[in-house]
Coordinates of N, CA and C in Angstrom, one line a residue:
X23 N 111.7 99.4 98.0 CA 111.9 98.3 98.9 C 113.1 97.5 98.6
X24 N 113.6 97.7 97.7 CA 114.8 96.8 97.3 C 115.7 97.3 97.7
X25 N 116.0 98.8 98.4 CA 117.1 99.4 99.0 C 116.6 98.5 100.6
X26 N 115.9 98.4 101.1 CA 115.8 97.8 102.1 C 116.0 96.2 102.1
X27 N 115.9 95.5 100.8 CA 116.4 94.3 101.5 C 118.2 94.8 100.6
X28 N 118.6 95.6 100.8 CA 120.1 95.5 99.8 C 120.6 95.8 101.3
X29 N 119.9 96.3 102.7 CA 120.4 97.3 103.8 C 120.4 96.0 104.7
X30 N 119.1 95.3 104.5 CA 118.6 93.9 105.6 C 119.4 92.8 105.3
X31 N 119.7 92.4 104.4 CA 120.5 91.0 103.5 C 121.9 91.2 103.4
X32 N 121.7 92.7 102.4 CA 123.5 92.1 101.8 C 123.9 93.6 102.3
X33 N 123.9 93.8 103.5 CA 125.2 94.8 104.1 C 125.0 96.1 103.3
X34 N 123.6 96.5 103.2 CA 123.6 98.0 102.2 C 124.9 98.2 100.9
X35 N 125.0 96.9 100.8 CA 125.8 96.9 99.3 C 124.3 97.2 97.8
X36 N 124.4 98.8 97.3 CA 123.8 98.7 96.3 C 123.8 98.2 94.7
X37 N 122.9 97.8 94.5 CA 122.8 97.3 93.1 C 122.3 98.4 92.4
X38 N 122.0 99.0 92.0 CA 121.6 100.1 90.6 C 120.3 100.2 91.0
X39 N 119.9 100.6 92.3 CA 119.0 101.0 93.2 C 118.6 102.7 93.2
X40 N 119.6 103.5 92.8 CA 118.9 105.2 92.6 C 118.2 105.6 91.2
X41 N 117.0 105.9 92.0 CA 115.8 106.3 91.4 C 116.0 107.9 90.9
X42 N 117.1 108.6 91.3 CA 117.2 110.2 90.9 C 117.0 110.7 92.0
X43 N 117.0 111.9 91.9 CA 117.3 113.2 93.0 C 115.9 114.0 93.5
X44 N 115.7 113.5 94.4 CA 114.2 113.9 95.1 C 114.1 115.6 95.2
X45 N 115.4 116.3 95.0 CA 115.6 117.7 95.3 C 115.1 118.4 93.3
X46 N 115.4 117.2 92.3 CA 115.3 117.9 90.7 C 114.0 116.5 90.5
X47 N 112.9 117.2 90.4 CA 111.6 116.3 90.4 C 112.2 115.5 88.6
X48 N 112.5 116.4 87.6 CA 112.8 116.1 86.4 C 113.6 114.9 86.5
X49 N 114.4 114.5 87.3 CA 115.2 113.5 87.6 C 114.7 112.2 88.5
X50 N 113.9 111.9 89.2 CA 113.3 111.0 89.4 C 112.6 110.1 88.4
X51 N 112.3 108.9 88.2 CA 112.3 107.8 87.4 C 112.0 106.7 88.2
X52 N 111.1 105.7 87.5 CA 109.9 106.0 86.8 C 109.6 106.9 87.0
X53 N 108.8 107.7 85.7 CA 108.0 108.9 86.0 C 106.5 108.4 86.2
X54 N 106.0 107.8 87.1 CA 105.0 107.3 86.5 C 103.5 108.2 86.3
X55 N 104.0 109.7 86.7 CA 102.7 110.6 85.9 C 102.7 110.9 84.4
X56 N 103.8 110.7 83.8 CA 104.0 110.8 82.6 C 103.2 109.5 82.1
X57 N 103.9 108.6 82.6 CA 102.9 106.9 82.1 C 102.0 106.9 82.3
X58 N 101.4 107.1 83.6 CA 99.7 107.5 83.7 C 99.3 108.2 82.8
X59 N 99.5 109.3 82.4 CA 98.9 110.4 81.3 C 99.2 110.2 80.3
X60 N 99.9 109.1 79.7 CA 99.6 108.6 78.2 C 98.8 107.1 78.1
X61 N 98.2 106.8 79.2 CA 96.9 106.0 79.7 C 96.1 106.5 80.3
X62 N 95.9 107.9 80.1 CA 94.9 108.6 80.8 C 94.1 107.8 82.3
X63 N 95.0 107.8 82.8 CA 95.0 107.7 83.9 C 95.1 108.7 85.0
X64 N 94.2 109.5 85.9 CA 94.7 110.2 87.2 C 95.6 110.2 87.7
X65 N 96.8 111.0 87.7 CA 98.3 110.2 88.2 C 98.2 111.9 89.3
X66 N 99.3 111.5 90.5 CA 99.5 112.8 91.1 C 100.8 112.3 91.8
X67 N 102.2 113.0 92.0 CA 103.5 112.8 92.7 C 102.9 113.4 94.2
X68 N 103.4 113.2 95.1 CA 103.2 113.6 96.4 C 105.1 113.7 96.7
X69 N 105.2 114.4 97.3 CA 106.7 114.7 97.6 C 106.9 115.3 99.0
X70 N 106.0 115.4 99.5 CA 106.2 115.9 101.1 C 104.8 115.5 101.7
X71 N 104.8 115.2 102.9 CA 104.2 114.5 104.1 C 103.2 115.8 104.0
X72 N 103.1 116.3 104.1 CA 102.0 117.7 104.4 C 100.9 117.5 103.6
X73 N 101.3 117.2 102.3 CA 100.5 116.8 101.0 C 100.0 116.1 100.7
X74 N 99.8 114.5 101.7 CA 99.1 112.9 101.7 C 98.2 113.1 101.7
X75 N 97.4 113.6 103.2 CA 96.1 113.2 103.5 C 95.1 113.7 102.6
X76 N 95.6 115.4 102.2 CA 94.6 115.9 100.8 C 94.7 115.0 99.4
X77 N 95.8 114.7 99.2 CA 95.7 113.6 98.1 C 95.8 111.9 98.0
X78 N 95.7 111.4 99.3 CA 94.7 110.4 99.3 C 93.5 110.6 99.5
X79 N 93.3 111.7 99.7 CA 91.6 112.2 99.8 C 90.8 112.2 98.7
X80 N 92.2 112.6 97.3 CA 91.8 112.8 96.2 C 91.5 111.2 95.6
X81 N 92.2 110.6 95.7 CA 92.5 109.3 95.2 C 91.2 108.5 95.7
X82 N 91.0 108.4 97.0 CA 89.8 107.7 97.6 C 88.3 108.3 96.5
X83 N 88.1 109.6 96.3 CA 87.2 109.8 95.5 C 86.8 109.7 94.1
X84 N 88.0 109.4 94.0 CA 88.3 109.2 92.1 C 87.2 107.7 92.1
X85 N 86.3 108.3 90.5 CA 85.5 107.5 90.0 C 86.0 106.1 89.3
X86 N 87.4 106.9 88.9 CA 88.2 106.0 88.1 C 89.4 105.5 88.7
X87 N 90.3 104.5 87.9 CA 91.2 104.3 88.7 C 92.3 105.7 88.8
X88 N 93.7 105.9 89.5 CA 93.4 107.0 90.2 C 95.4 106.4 90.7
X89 N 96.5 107.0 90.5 CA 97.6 106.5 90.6 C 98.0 107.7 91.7
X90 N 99.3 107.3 92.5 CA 99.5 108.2 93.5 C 100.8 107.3 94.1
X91 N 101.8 108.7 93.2 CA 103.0 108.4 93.1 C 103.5 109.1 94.5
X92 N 103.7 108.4 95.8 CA 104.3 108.7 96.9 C 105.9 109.0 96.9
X93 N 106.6 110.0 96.9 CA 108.4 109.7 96.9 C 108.6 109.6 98.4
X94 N 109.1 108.9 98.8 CA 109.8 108.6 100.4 C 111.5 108.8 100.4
X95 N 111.9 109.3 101.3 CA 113.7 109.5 101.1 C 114.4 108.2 100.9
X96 N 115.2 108.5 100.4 CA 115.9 106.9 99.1 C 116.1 106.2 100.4
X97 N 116.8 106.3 102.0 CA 117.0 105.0 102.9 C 115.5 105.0 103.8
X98 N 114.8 105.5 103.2 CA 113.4 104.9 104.5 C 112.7 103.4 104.1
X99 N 112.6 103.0 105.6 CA 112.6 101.6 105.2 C 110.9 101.5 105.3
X100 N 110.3 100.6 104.5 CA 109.0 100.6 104.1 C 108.2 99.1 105.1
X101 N 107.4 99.7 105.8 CA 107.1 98.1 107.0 C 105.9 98.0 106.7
X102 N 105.1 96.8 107.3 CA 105.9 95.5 107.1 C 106.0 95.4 105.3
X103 N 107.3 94.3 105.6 CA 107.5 93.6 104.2 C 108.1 92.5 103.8
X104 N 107.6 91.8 103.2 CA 107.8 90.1 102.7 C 109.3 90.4 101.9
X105 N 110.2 89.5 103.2 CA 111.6 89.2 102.3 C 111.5 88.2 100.8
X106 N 112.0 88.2 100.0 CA 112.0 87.2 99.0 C 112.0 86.2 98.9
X107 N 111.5 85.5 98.4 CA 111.2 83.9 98.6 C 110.7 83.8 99.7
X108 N 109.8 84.3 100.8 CA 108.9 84.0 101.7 C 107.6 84.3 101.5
X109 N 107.0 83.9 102.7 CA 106.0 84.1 102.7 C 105.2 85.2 103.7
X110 N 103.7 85.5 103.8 CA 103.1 85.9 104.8 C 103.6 85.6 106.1
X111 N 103.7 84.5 106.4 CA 104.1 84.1 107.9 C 105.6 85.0 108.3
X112 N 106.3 85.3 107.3 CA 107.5 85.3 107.6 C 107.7 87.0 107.6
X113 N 107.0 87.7 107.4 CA 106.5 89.4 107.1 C 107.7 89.8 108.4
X114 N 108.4 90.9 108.3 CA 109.0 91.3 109.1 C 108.1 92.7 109.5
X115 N 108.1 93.2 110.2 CA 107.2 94.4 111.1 C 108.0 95.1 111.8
X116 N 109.2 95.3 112.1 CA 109.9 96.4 112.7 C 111.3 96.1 112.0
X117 N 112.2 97.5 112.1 CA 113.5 97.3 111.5 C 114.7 96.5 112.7
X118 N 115.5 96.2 113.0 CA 116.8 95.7 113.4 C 117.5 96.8 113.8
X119 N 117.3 98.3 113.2 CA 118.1 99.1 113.8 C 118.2 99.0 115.6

C-alpha cells in the first residue's frame, strides 16, 4: 500500500518501496513463509489469481492460526484504503485514474 499512497500523494516518486521480482520467488521479501515456519505457523505464498479461492479455502479451515502471503503486481492499487493520518470517514474506495 505504500506504493499507492507514493502514486496518490507524492507523484509516484518512490521511496525504497521494491519488495523484489515477482518473476525469482527467491527474491521477494519479506519472506514471510520462512518467518511463519520458524513460528510454526501455517504459512502459504499465493502468486497467481487461479490459486486464491483453493487457498483461502485452506486458510478458512485451518484449526490454527494460518498466514497467506498474497503477491499482487508491484503498481496494483489495493481499495479501499485509509490515507495517513486519517480516519474511517475519510477511506477512499475508488482510484483517480
Amino acid at each position: 500500500m505504500v506504493v499507492q499512497w507514493e502514486d496518490n500523494f507524492f507523484a509516484g516518486n518512490r521511496g525504497h518501496t521494491y519488495l523484489g521480482n515477482p518473476e525469482d520467488r527467491t527474491q521477494i521479501y519479506p519472506d514471510y513463509v520462512r518467518v511463519c515456519k520458524s513460528f510454526n505457523v501455517p504459512c502459504e505464498r499465493v502468486m497467481f489469481r487461479r490459486d486464491l479461492k483453493e487457498a483461502l479455502q485452506r486458510l478458512l479451515d485451518a484449526k490454527t492460526a494460518y498466514v497467506l502471503d498474497v503477491v499482487t503486481p508491484y503498481a496494483e492499487h489495493v481499495l479501499p484504503f485509509i490515507p495517513a493520518g486519517r480516519t474511517v470517514a475519510d477511506m477512499i474506495w475508488k482510484t483517480e485514474k
